[in-house]
Short mmCIF file of C-alpha atoms and ligand atoms in Angstrom, two decimals:
data_model
loop_
_atom_site.label_atom_id
_atom_site.label_comp_id
_atom_site.label_asym_id
_atom_site.label_seq_id
_atom_site.Cartn_x
_atom_site.Cartn_y
_atom_site.Cartn_z
CA UNK S 95 59.65 -98.59 -25.92
CA UNK S 96 59.24 -95.22 -24.38
CA UNK S 97 62.46 -93.97 -23.40
CA UNK S 98 61.62 -93.26 -19.67
CA UNK S 99 60.24 -96.75 -19.28
CA UNK S 100 62.26 -99.46 -17.59
CA UNK S 101 61.68 -102.91 -19.06
CA UNK S 102 62.48 -105.64 -16.76
CA UNK S 103 60.18 -108.56 -18.31
CA UNK S 104 62.50 -110.00 -20.49
CA UNK S 105 61.54 -113.49 -19.86
CA UNK S 106 58.09 -112.72 -21.33
CA UNK S 107 59.77 -111.31 -24.63
CA UNK S 108 62.88 -109.08 -25.68
CA UNK S 109 63.16 -106.25 -27.89
CA UNK S 110 64.13 -106.98 -31.42
CA UNK S 111 67.73 -106.99 -31.87
CA UNK S 112 68.92 -104.44 -34.66
CA UNK S 113 70.86 -107.49 -36.31
CA UNK S 114 67.49 -109.29 -36.44
CA UNK S 115 65.62 -106.46 -37.77
CA UNK S 116 68.04 -106.00 -40.58
CA UNK S 117 67.85 -109.53 -41.59
CA UNK S 118 64.36 -109.33 -41.63
CA UNK S 119 63.96 -106.24 -43.55
CA UNK S 120 66.15 -107.50 -46.19
CA UNK S 121 64.16 -110.93 -46.33
CA UNK S 122 60.65 -109.29 -46.76
CA UNK S 123 61.87 -108.15 -50.35
CA UNK S 124 62.58 -111.74 -51.54
CA UNK S 125 59.97 -113.03 -53.83
CA UNK S 126 61.26 -116.73 -53.85
CA UNK S 127 59.47 -119.56 -52.25
CA UNK S 128 62.40 -121.62 -50.59
CA UNK S 129 61.01 -124.72 -52.23
CA UNK S 130 61.36 -123.27 -55.73
CA UNK S 131 64.35 -124.44 -57.76
CA UNK S 132 64.69 -121.10 -59.62
CA UNK S 133 67.20 -118.50 -58.65
CA UNK S 134 64.67 -116.57 -56.33
CA UNK S 135 63.77 -119.65 -54.70
CA UNK S 136 67.40 -120.56 -54.11
CA UNK S 137 67.99 -117.19 -52.71
CA UNK S 138 65.17 -117.77 -50.09
CA UNK S 139 66.33 -121.08 -49.33
CA UNK S 140 69.79 -119.91 -48.53
CA UNK S 141 68.68 -117.45 -45.76
CA UNK S 142 66.44 -120.40 -44.38
CA UNK S 143 69.59 -122.80 -44.53
CA UNK S 144 72.08 -120.03 -43.10
CA UNK S 145 69.78 -119.65 -39.97
CA UNK S 146 69.44 -123.46 -39.55
CA UNK S 147 73.35 -123.62 -39.76
CA UNK S 148 73.50 -120.77 -37.03
CA UNK S 149 71.00 -122.51 -34.61
CA UNK S 150 72.65 -126.00 -35.10
CA UNK S 151 76.12 -124.35 -34.41
CA UNK S 152 74.69 -122.65 -31.10
CA UNK S 153 73.22 -125.70 -29.57
CA UNK S 154 75.94 -128.38 -30.95
CA UNK S 155 73.49 -130.22 -33.20
CA UNK S 156 73.54 -131.13 -37.04
CA UNK S 157 71.66 -128.87 -39.20
CA UNK S 158 69.45 -131.57 -40.60
CA UNK S 159 68.00 -132.13 -37.17
CA UNK S 160 66.74 -128.38 -36.74
CA UNK S 161 63.00 -128.37 -37.41
CA UNK S 162 61.68 -124.73 -37.77
CA UNK S 163 58.23 -124.19 -36.06
CA UNK S 164 55.96 -121.14 -35.11
CA UNK S 165 57.66 -120.77 -31.80
CA UNK S 166 58.37 -122.52 -28.52
CA UNK S 167 54.71 -123.62 -28.01
CA UNK S 168 54.67 -125.55 -31.33
CA UNK S 169 58.14 -126.92 -30.72
CA UNK S 170 57.00 -128.57 -27.53
CA UNK S 171 53.79 -129.85 -29.12
CA UNK S 172 55.87 -131.50 -31.81
CA UNK S 173 58.10 -133.21 -29.36
CA UNK S 174 55.31 -134.49 -27.31
CA UNK S 175 54.04 -137.44 -29.40
CA UNK S 176 54.16 -140.96 -28.85
CA UNK S 177 56.25 -143.15 -31.22
CA UNK S 178 59.47 -141.54 -30.68
CA UNK S 179 62.51 -143.78 -30.48
CA UNK S 180 66.27 -143.98 -30.43
CA UNK S 181 67.77 -146.09 -33.22
CA UNK S 182 66.11 -149.53 -33.12
CA UNK S 183 64.92 -148.94 -29.70
CA UNK S 184 61.48 -149.30 -28.47
CA UNK S 185 58.87 -146.83 -29.18
CA UNK S 186 57.58 -144.40 -26.54
CA UNK S 187 54.25 -145.01 -24.82
CA UNK S 188 53.96 -142.83 -21.92
CA UNK S 189 55.03 -139.07 -20.83
CA UNK S 190 56.49 -137.93 -17.57
CA UNK S 191 56.69 -134.11 -17.28
CA UNK S 192 57.50 -131.91 -14.30
CA UNK S 193 54.88 -130.17 -12.33
CA UNK S 194 56.59 -126.64 -13.04
CA UNK S 195 56.57 -126.84 -16.93
CA UNK S 196 55.15 -124.25 -19.21
CA UNK S 197 51.45 -124.62 -20.10
CA UNK S 198 52.48 -125.98 -23.56
CA UNK S 199 54.06 -129.07 -21.77
CA UNK S 200 51.44 -129.18 -19.11
CA UNK S 201 48.98 -130.05 -21.76
CA UNK S 202 50.55 -133.13 -22.37
CA UNK S 203 50.92 -132.85 -26.20
CA UNK S 204 49.34 -136.08 -27.91
CA UNK S 205 49.65 -138.39 -24.86
CA UNK S 206 46.18 -139.28 -23.40
CA UNK S 207 45.91 -138.08 -19.66
CA UNK S 208 46.03 -141.79 -18.43
CA UNK S 209 49.58 -142.12 -20.00
CA UNK S 210 50.91 -138.97 -18.69
CA UNK S 211 52.69 -138.88 -14.92
CA UNK S 212 53.80 -135.64 -13.21
CA UNK S 213 57.00 -135.72 -11.27
CA UNK S 214 57.30 -133.47 -8.13
CA UNK S 215 59.79 -130.74 -7.57
CA UNK S 216 61.67 -129.67 -4.33
CA UNK S 217 61.07 -126.56 -2.40
CA UNK S 218 63.81 -124.96 -4.29
CA UNK S 219 62.06 -125.89 -7.60
CA UNK S 220 64.36 -128.73 -8.79
CA UNK S 221 62.89 -132.00 -10.17
CA UNK S 222 62.80 -134.63 -7.22
CA UNK S 223 65.11 -137.37 -8.72
CA UNK S 224 63.94 -140.00 -6.41
CA UNK S 225 60.30 -139.42 -7.60
CA UNK S 226 61.50 -139.49 -11.19
CA UNK S 227 63.04 -142.90 -10.53
CA UNK S 228 59.73 -144.22 -9.28
CA UNK S 229 57.90 -142.82 -12.08
CA UNK S 230 60.50 -144.30 -14.81
CA UNK S 231 59.65 -147.64 -13.78
CA UNK S 232 57.64 -149.69 -16.54
CA UNK S 233 57.36 -149.05 -20.06
CA UNK S 234 60.10 -146.46 -21.57
CA UNK S 235 58.75 -142.96 -21.28
CA UNK S 236 59.25 -139.37 -22.94
CA UNK S 237 60.37 -137.18 -20.07
CA UNK S 238 60.05 -133.43 -20.68
CA UNK S 239 61.78 -131.11 -18.32
CA UNK S 240 62.43 -127.41 -18.83
CA UNK S 241 66.17 -126.63 -18.71
CA UNK S 242 65.62 -123.24 -16.89
CA UNK S 243 62.08 -122.31 -15.10
CA UNK S 244 60.61 -119.15 -16.57
CA UNK S 245 59.31 -117.93 -13.02
CA UNK S 246 62.28 -118.86 -10.68
CA UNK S 247 65.08 -119.16 -13.24
CA UNK S 248 66.05 -122.49 -11.50
CA UNK S 249 68.28 -124.60 -13.61
CA UNK S 250 67.25 -128.25 -13.63
CA UNK S 251 70.05 -130.98 -13.33
CA UNK S 252 69.24 -131.96 -16.95
CA UNK S 253 72.30 -134.13 -17.57
CA UNK S 254 71.47 -136.20 -14.38
CA UNK S 255 67.92 -136.60 -15.47
CA UNK S 256 68.93 -137.86 -18.98
CA UNK S 257 71.18 -140.42 -17.45
CA UNK S 258 68.36 -141.80 -15.53
CA UNK S 259 65.80 -141.62 -18.38
CA UNK S 260 68.33 -143.16 -20.89
CA UNK S 261 69.01 -146.12 -18.21
CA UNK S 262 65.24 -146.81 -18.16
CA UNK S 263 65.14 -146.94 -22.02
CA UNK S 264 63.33 -143.63 -22.29
CA UNK S 265 63.91 -140.17 -24.16
CA UNK S 266 64.49 -136.79 -22.79
CA UNK S 267 62.89 -133.63 -24.15
CA UNK S 268 64.19 -130.27 -22.85
CA UNK S 269 62.35 -127.01 -23.06
CA UNK S 270 65.37 -124.74 -23.23
CA UNK S 271 63.10 -121.69 -24.41
CA UNK S 272 64.16 -119.62 -21.27
CA UNK S 273 67.70 -120.94 -21.07
CA UNK S 274 68.76 -120.51 -24.82
CA UNK S 275 70.87 -117.34 -25.00
CA UNK S 276 71.43 -116.87 -21.18
CA UNK S 277 73.43 -119.88 -20.84
CA UNK S 278 75.68 -122.00 -23.06
CA UNK S 279 73.65 -125.13 -24.23
CA UNK S 280 75.04 -128.22 -26.08
CA UNK S 281 72.66 -130.81 -26.77
CA UNK S 282 75.33 -133.63 -26.51
CA UNK S 283 76.52 -132.31 -23.15
CA UNK S 284 72.96 -132.20 -21.65
CA UNK S 285 72.36 -135.63 -23.26
CA UNK S 286 68.90 -134.40 -24.36
CA UNK S 287 67.21 -136.19 -27.35
CA UNK S 288 64.92 -133.20 -28.09
CA UNK S 289 65.31 -129.56 -27.37
CA UNK S 290 62.93 -126.57 -27.83
CA UNK S 291 63.87 -123.10 -28.48
CA UNK S 292 62.08 -119.88 -29.41
CA UNK S 293 63.32 -116.70 -31.20
CA UNK S 294 61.48 -114.00 -29.41
CA UNK S 295 63.25 -114.63 -25.86
CA UNK S 296 66.58 -113.71 -27.45
CA UNK S 297 65.66 -110.81 -29.44
CA UNK S 298 64.31 -112.38 -32.57
CA UNK S 299 60.97 -112.20 -33.92
CA UNK S 300 57.86 -113.66 -32.20
CA UNK S 301 56.16 -116.49 -33.84
CA UNK S 302 59.37 -118.28 -34.80
CA UNK S 303 61.18 -121.27 -32.86
CA UNK S 304 62.70 -124.64 -33.43
CA UNK S 305 62.69 -128.03 -32.18
CA UNK S 306 66.30 -129.71 -32.34
CA UNK S 307 66.89 -133.39 -32.52
CA UNK S 308 69.83 -135.21 -31.21
CA UNK S 309 71.45 -137.69 -33.71
CA UNK S 310 69.80 -141.08 -33.65
CA UNK S 311 66.14 -139.85 -32.71
CA UNK S 312 63.47 -141.31 -34.92
CA UNK S 313 59.69 -141.54 -35.13
CA UNK S 314 59.02 -137.61 -34.73
CA UNK S 315 55.22 -137.62 -35.48
CA UNK S 316 54.44 -134.47 -37.78
CA UNK S 317 51.78 -132.13 -36.42
CA UNK S 318 51.33 -130.42 -39.89
CA UNK S 319 51.49 -132.58 -42.80
CA UNK S 320 51.39 -131.47 -46.51
CA UNK S 321 54.22 -130.03 -48.68
CA UNK S 322 57.00 -131.99 -47.02
CA UNK S 323 58.91 -129.14 -45.98
CA UNK S 324 61.48 -129.48 -43.07
CA UNK S 325 62.25 -133.02 -44.30
CA UNK S 326 58.31 -133.86 -43.77
CA UNK S 327 58.48 -132.98 -40.06
CA UNK S 328 56.52 -129.53 -40.29
CA UNK S 329 54.60 -128.90 -43.58
CA UNK S 330 54.02 -125.17 -44.76
CA UNK S 331 56.11 -122.60 -46.67
CA UNK S 332 58.70 -121.46 -44.13
CA UNK S 333 58.35 -118.20 -42.58
CA UNK S 334 61.43 -116.91 -44.45
CA UNK S 335 61.84 -113.37 -42.82
CA UNK S 336 60.99 -114.85 -39.31
CA UNK S 337 63.71 -117.57 -39.62
CA UNK S 338 66.29 -114.97 -41.20
CA UNK S 339 65.63 -112.84 -38.06
CA UNK S 340 65.97 -115.94 -35.79
CA UNK S 341 69.40 -116.91 -37.29
CA UNK S 342 70.56 -113.36 -36.98
CA UNK S 343 69.53 -112.94 -33.30
CA UNK S 344 71.22 -116.26 -32.64
CA UNK S 345 74.42 -115.07 -34.02
CA UNK S 346 74.20 -112.02 -32.25
CA UNK S 347 73.35 -113.66 -28.75
CA UNK S 348 76.14 -116.00 -29.22
CA UNK S 349 78.96 -113.54 -29.98
CA UNK S 350 78.09 -111.82 -26.34
CA UNK S 351 76.75 -114.61 -24.39
CA UNK S 352 79.44 -114.62 -21.59
CA UNK S 353 79.72 -111.10 -21.17
CA UNK S 354 76.07 -110.52 -21.15
CA UNK S 355 75.42 -113.22 -18.69
CA UNK S 356 78.25 -111.99 -16.18
CA UNK S 357 76.78 -108.38 -16.33
CA UNK S 358 73.16 -109.37 -16.21
CA UNK S 359 74.26 -111.58 -13.05
CA UNK S 360 75.92 -108.65 -11.29
CA UNK S 361 72.79 -106.65 -11.87
CA UNK S 362 70.71 -109.04 -10.78
CA UNK S 363 72.77 -109.54 -7.43
CA UNK S 364 72.49 -105.79 -6.90
CA UNK S 365 68.78 -105.83 -7.46
CA UNK S 366 68.45 -108.56 -5.04
CA UNK S 367 70.58 -106.97 -2.49
CA UNK S 368 68.58 -103.90 -2.58
CA UNK S 369 64.97 -105.55 -2.50
CA UNK S 370 66.45 -107.55 0.58
CA UNK S 371 66.62 -104.29 2.36
CA UNK S 372 62.78 -104.55 2.67
CA UNK S 373 61.83 -106.73 5.66
CA UNK S 374 59.95 -109.96 4.70
CA UNK S 375 61.39 -110.12 1.06
CA UNK S 376 61.89 -113.72 0.21
CA UNK S 377 63.75 -114.89 -3.04
CA UNK S 378 62.72 -118.17 -4.48
CA UNK S 379 65.28 -120.77 -5.69
CA UNK S 380 68.00 -118.54 -4.35
CA UNK S 381 70.27 -121.47 -3.22
CA UNK S 382 70.21 -123.50 -6.40
CA UNK S 383 71.76 -122.83 -9.74
CA UNK S 384 69.68 -120.16 -11.61
CA UNK S 385 69.63 -118.09 -14.83
CA UNK S 386 71.82 -115.06 -14.52
CA UNK S 387 69.04 -112.54 -15.45
CA UNK S 388 65.98 -113.77 -13.27
CA UNK S 389 64.87 -113.04 -9.74
CA UNK S 390 61.29 -114.05 -8.34
CA UNK S 391 60.33 -112.54 -4.89
CA UNK S 392 57.69 -112.26 -2.74
CA UNK S 393 56.76 -110.41 0.55
CA UNK S 394 53.87 -112.28 2.51
CA UNK S 395 50.80 -110.30 2.42
CA UNK S 396 51.86 -108.18 -0.91
CA UNK S 397 49.69 -109.41 -3.83
CA UNK S 398 51.86 -109.54 -6.94
CA UNK S 399 48.94 -108.14 -9.13
CA UNK S 400 48.87 -104.94 -7.00
CA UNK S 401 52.60 -104.56 -7.14
CA UNK S 402 52.73 -104.97 -11.02
CA UNK S 403 50.44 -102.06 -11.24
CA UNK S 404 52.29 -100.09 -8.92
CA UNK S 405 55.48 -100.59 -10.67
CA UNK S 406 54.00 -99.98 -13.97
CA UNK S 407 52.53 -96.59 -12.77
CA UNK S 408 56.10 -95.81 -11.66
CA UNK S 409 57.07 -96.60 -15.29
CA UNK S 410 58.73 -100.09 -14.54
CA UNK S 411 57.45 -103.06 -16.36
CA UNK S 412 57.81 -106.21 -14.22
CA UNK S 413 55.60 -109.41 -14.11
CA UNK S 414 53.82 -111.67 -11.64
CA UNK S 415 54.15 -115.31 -11.51
CA UNK S 416 50.60 -115.87 -10.92
CA UNK S 417 48.46 -116.23 -14.21
CA UNK S 418 45.47 -114.26 -14.95
CA UNK S 419 42.49 -116.01 -16.48
CA UNK S 420 39.01 -114.68 -16.81
CA UNK S 421 39.98 -111.66 -14.72
CA UNK S 422 40.99 -113.47 -11.74
CA UNK S 423 44.48 -113.94 -10.49
CA UNK S 424 45.42 -117.77 -10.19
CA UNK S 425 48.36 -118.55 -7.90
CA UNK S 426 51.45 -119.45 -9.67
CA UNK S 427 51.51 -123.33 -10.39
CA UNK S 428 55.32 -123.25 -9.99
CA UNK S 429 55.06 -121.73 -6.60
CA UNK S 430 52.40 -124.14 -5.65
CA UNK S 431 54.39 -127.14 -6.81
CA UNK S 432 57.32 -125.95 -4.88
CA UNK S 433 54.93 -126.42 -1.74
CA UNK S 434 53.97 -122.64 -1.18
CA UNK S 435 50.44 -121.99 -0.01
CA UNK S 436 48.07 -120.05 -2.21
CA UNK S 437 48.86 -116.62 -0.64
CA UNK S 438 52.52 -116.72 -1.33
CA UNK S 439 51.81 -118.36 -4.50
CA UNK S 440 50.07 -115.32 -5.66
CA UNK S 441 52.49 -112.84 -4.33
CA UNK S 442 55.70 -114.00 -6.67
CA UNK S 443 57.02 -110.84 -8.41
CA UNK S 444 59.39 -111.65 -11.44
CA UNK S 445 62.10 -109.23 -12.52
CA UNK S 446 64.10 -110.32 -15.59
CA UNK S 447 66.93 -108.60 -17.26
CA UNK S 448 68.26 -108.42 -20.40
CA UNK S 449 71.55 -107.62 -22.52
CA UNK S 450 70.63 -103.84 -22.30
CA UNK S 451 69.68 -103.45 -18.93
CA UNK S 452 71.69 -100.90 -17.16
CA UNK S 453 72.86 -100.10 -13.51
CA UNK S 454 70.66 -96.80 -13.63
CA UNK S 455 67.60 -98.92 -14.67
CA UNK S 456 68.04 -101.27 -11.69
CA UNK S 457 68.56 -98.37 -9.55
CA UNK S 458 65.36 -96.70 -10.77
CA UNK S 459 63.50 -100.13 -10.08
CA UNK S 460 64.77 -100.12 -6.40
CA UNK S 461 63.84 -96.70 -6.01
CA UNK S 462 60.07 -97.51 -7.20
CA UNK S 463 60.20 -100.54 -4.92
CA UNK S 464 61.19 -98.76 -1.88
CA UNK S 465 58.41 -96.38 -2.61
CA UNK S 466 55.67 -98.88 -3.20
CA UNK S 467 56.72 -101.42 -0.50
CA UNK S 468 56.61 -98.43 1.70
CA UNK S 469 53.10 -97.71 0.93
CA UNK S 470 51.78 -101.15 -0.07
CA UNK S 471 53.14 -102.98 3.02
CA UNK S 472 51.89 -100.03 5.25
CA UNK S 473 48.42 -100.75 3.93
CA UNK S 474 48.78 -104.40 4.08
CA UNK S 475 49.65 -104.33 7.69
CA UNK S 476 46.37 -102.33 8.04
CA UNK S 477 44.65 -104.67 5.91
CA UNK S 478 43.43 -101.94 3.54
CA UNK S 479 45.12 -103.34 0.39
CA UNK S 480 41.59 -103.72 -1.34
CA UNK S 481 41.72 -99.72 -1.73
CA UNK S 482 44.59 -100.33 -4.44
N1 PLP Q 560 58.52 -122.81 -22.80
C1 PLP Q 560 58.87 -121.75 -21.90
C2 PLP Q 560 59.43 -122.36 -20.64
C3 PLP Q 560 58.48 -120.24 -21.97
O1 PLP Q 560 58.73 -119.69 -21.04
C4 PLP Q 560 57.59 -120.14 -23.17
C5 PLP Q 560 57.28 -118.65 -23.28
O2 PLP Q 560 57.02 -117.89 -22.26
C6 PLP Q 560 57.19 -121.12 -24.05
C7 PLP Q 560 57.65 -122.31 -23.73
C8 PLP Q 560 56.56 -120.69 -25.24
O3 PLP Q 560 57.21 -120.32 -26.30
P1 PLP Q 560 56.47 -119.38 -27.36
O4 PLP Q 560 56.06 -118.13 -26.80
O5 PLP Q 560 57.60 -118.97 -28.53
O6 PLP Q 560 55.46 -120.10 -27.89
#
C-alpha cells in the first residue's frame, strides 16, 4: 500500500500480517504432501494441524471439528446443505436465512428456493425474533444468521436466536466472517452449531477459511469428494502455505484482540463525532451493539459511488454499501431490508478500521470528508451531482 494512502476498507479485506507472511514464506519451501507418511509429509501435516489447533482454540472448538476451506464463501456453501442433524435428531429439511446475509448465504446453498425462507430485520438491522418464531414453525430448519453484518457492523443476538432454533429442533449456522478477530467468539457460548470464518479478514491470506462444527453435529454433506482429506468433509490436497498463514494470523489477532478492539472503538467514535459535524449525516445501526471498527453512514442526496471516488482521489480507500453489477450501482440489500428507500440505500458509505489505523489517518479522513461534503453537498443542493 502506498505510504500516503489511508486504507479504511478493512471489512473488505486486510493487509497481510507479518506473522502470516513469515509462516507462509517458510511453508512454500516444504515439499511434502500432508497426506504422505514420510518425514516431508509429516512436516507439512504439522503445519496444517498447528493452524487447526490455533483456530479451534480461538473459537473454543475441538480441532477435529475444524474443516479448512477456500474461504468464507465456501465455508458458508458447505454449511448450507440438507441432512444436518444433532446426534440422533431429525435431519434438516428447510433453510431460514436473514435478509441481510452475505451473498454466499443469500444464494441458499443446496436448498431449493421452495425450502428457503427469509427472516426480516428491524430498522436497526437486527433479526426480527418474532418473525423468526413464526418461520420456525414446522419441520426442523437450518437457520443461518451472521454474527456481525459486513455493512453496518450490527451484532446479531445469536445466542437468543440459537435458543429459539434449538427449541424448534433446528440447527444454527453462524457466518462469523466479519466478527472473527474483532470480538471474542466462543462457539459454545454462542450456542452455534456451525461457524464460518475467513483468513483474509484478520490479516491472513485470501482464499483460505474454515467451517467449524460444534460437538455432536452430524450429517455434513461434503461439496468436494475425492481423497478423503479433512475427515472426508472437504477433499483436495490442503493449501499448506495458506493454512499456515491463517494459523499465524489467528495467533497474532488473538494476542492483541482486547487492546485492538478498544483502540478501534475509540477511533471509530472519533470518526463518527467528526462526521456528525456535517448536517444531515445519519449513522446506521448506531443504537444497537456493533463491531468496534465499522461505521456505515449516509447523507440524503449524496450518492455513495460519487463519494467513494471523491475519497479515493483524496487518497482514502472507503467503500459503499451498495453493490455494483454490470456497471450499474444497486442499492444495498442490507439497507433495503432495514426499510430504507432506494435513495438512502444507494447512499451508504462504509468506513472500516483495522489494527494499524491511527488517529492521524482518522483525522485525514475527516479532513477529506469536510472538503468533499462541502463541495458535493453544495452541488447536491443545486441538483448538479451528475457533473461529478
Ligand atoms: N461472509 C461475510 C459476512 C463476508 O463479509 C464475506 C466477505 O466479504 C464472506 C462471507 C465471504 O468470505 P470470503 O471472501 O473469504 O469468501
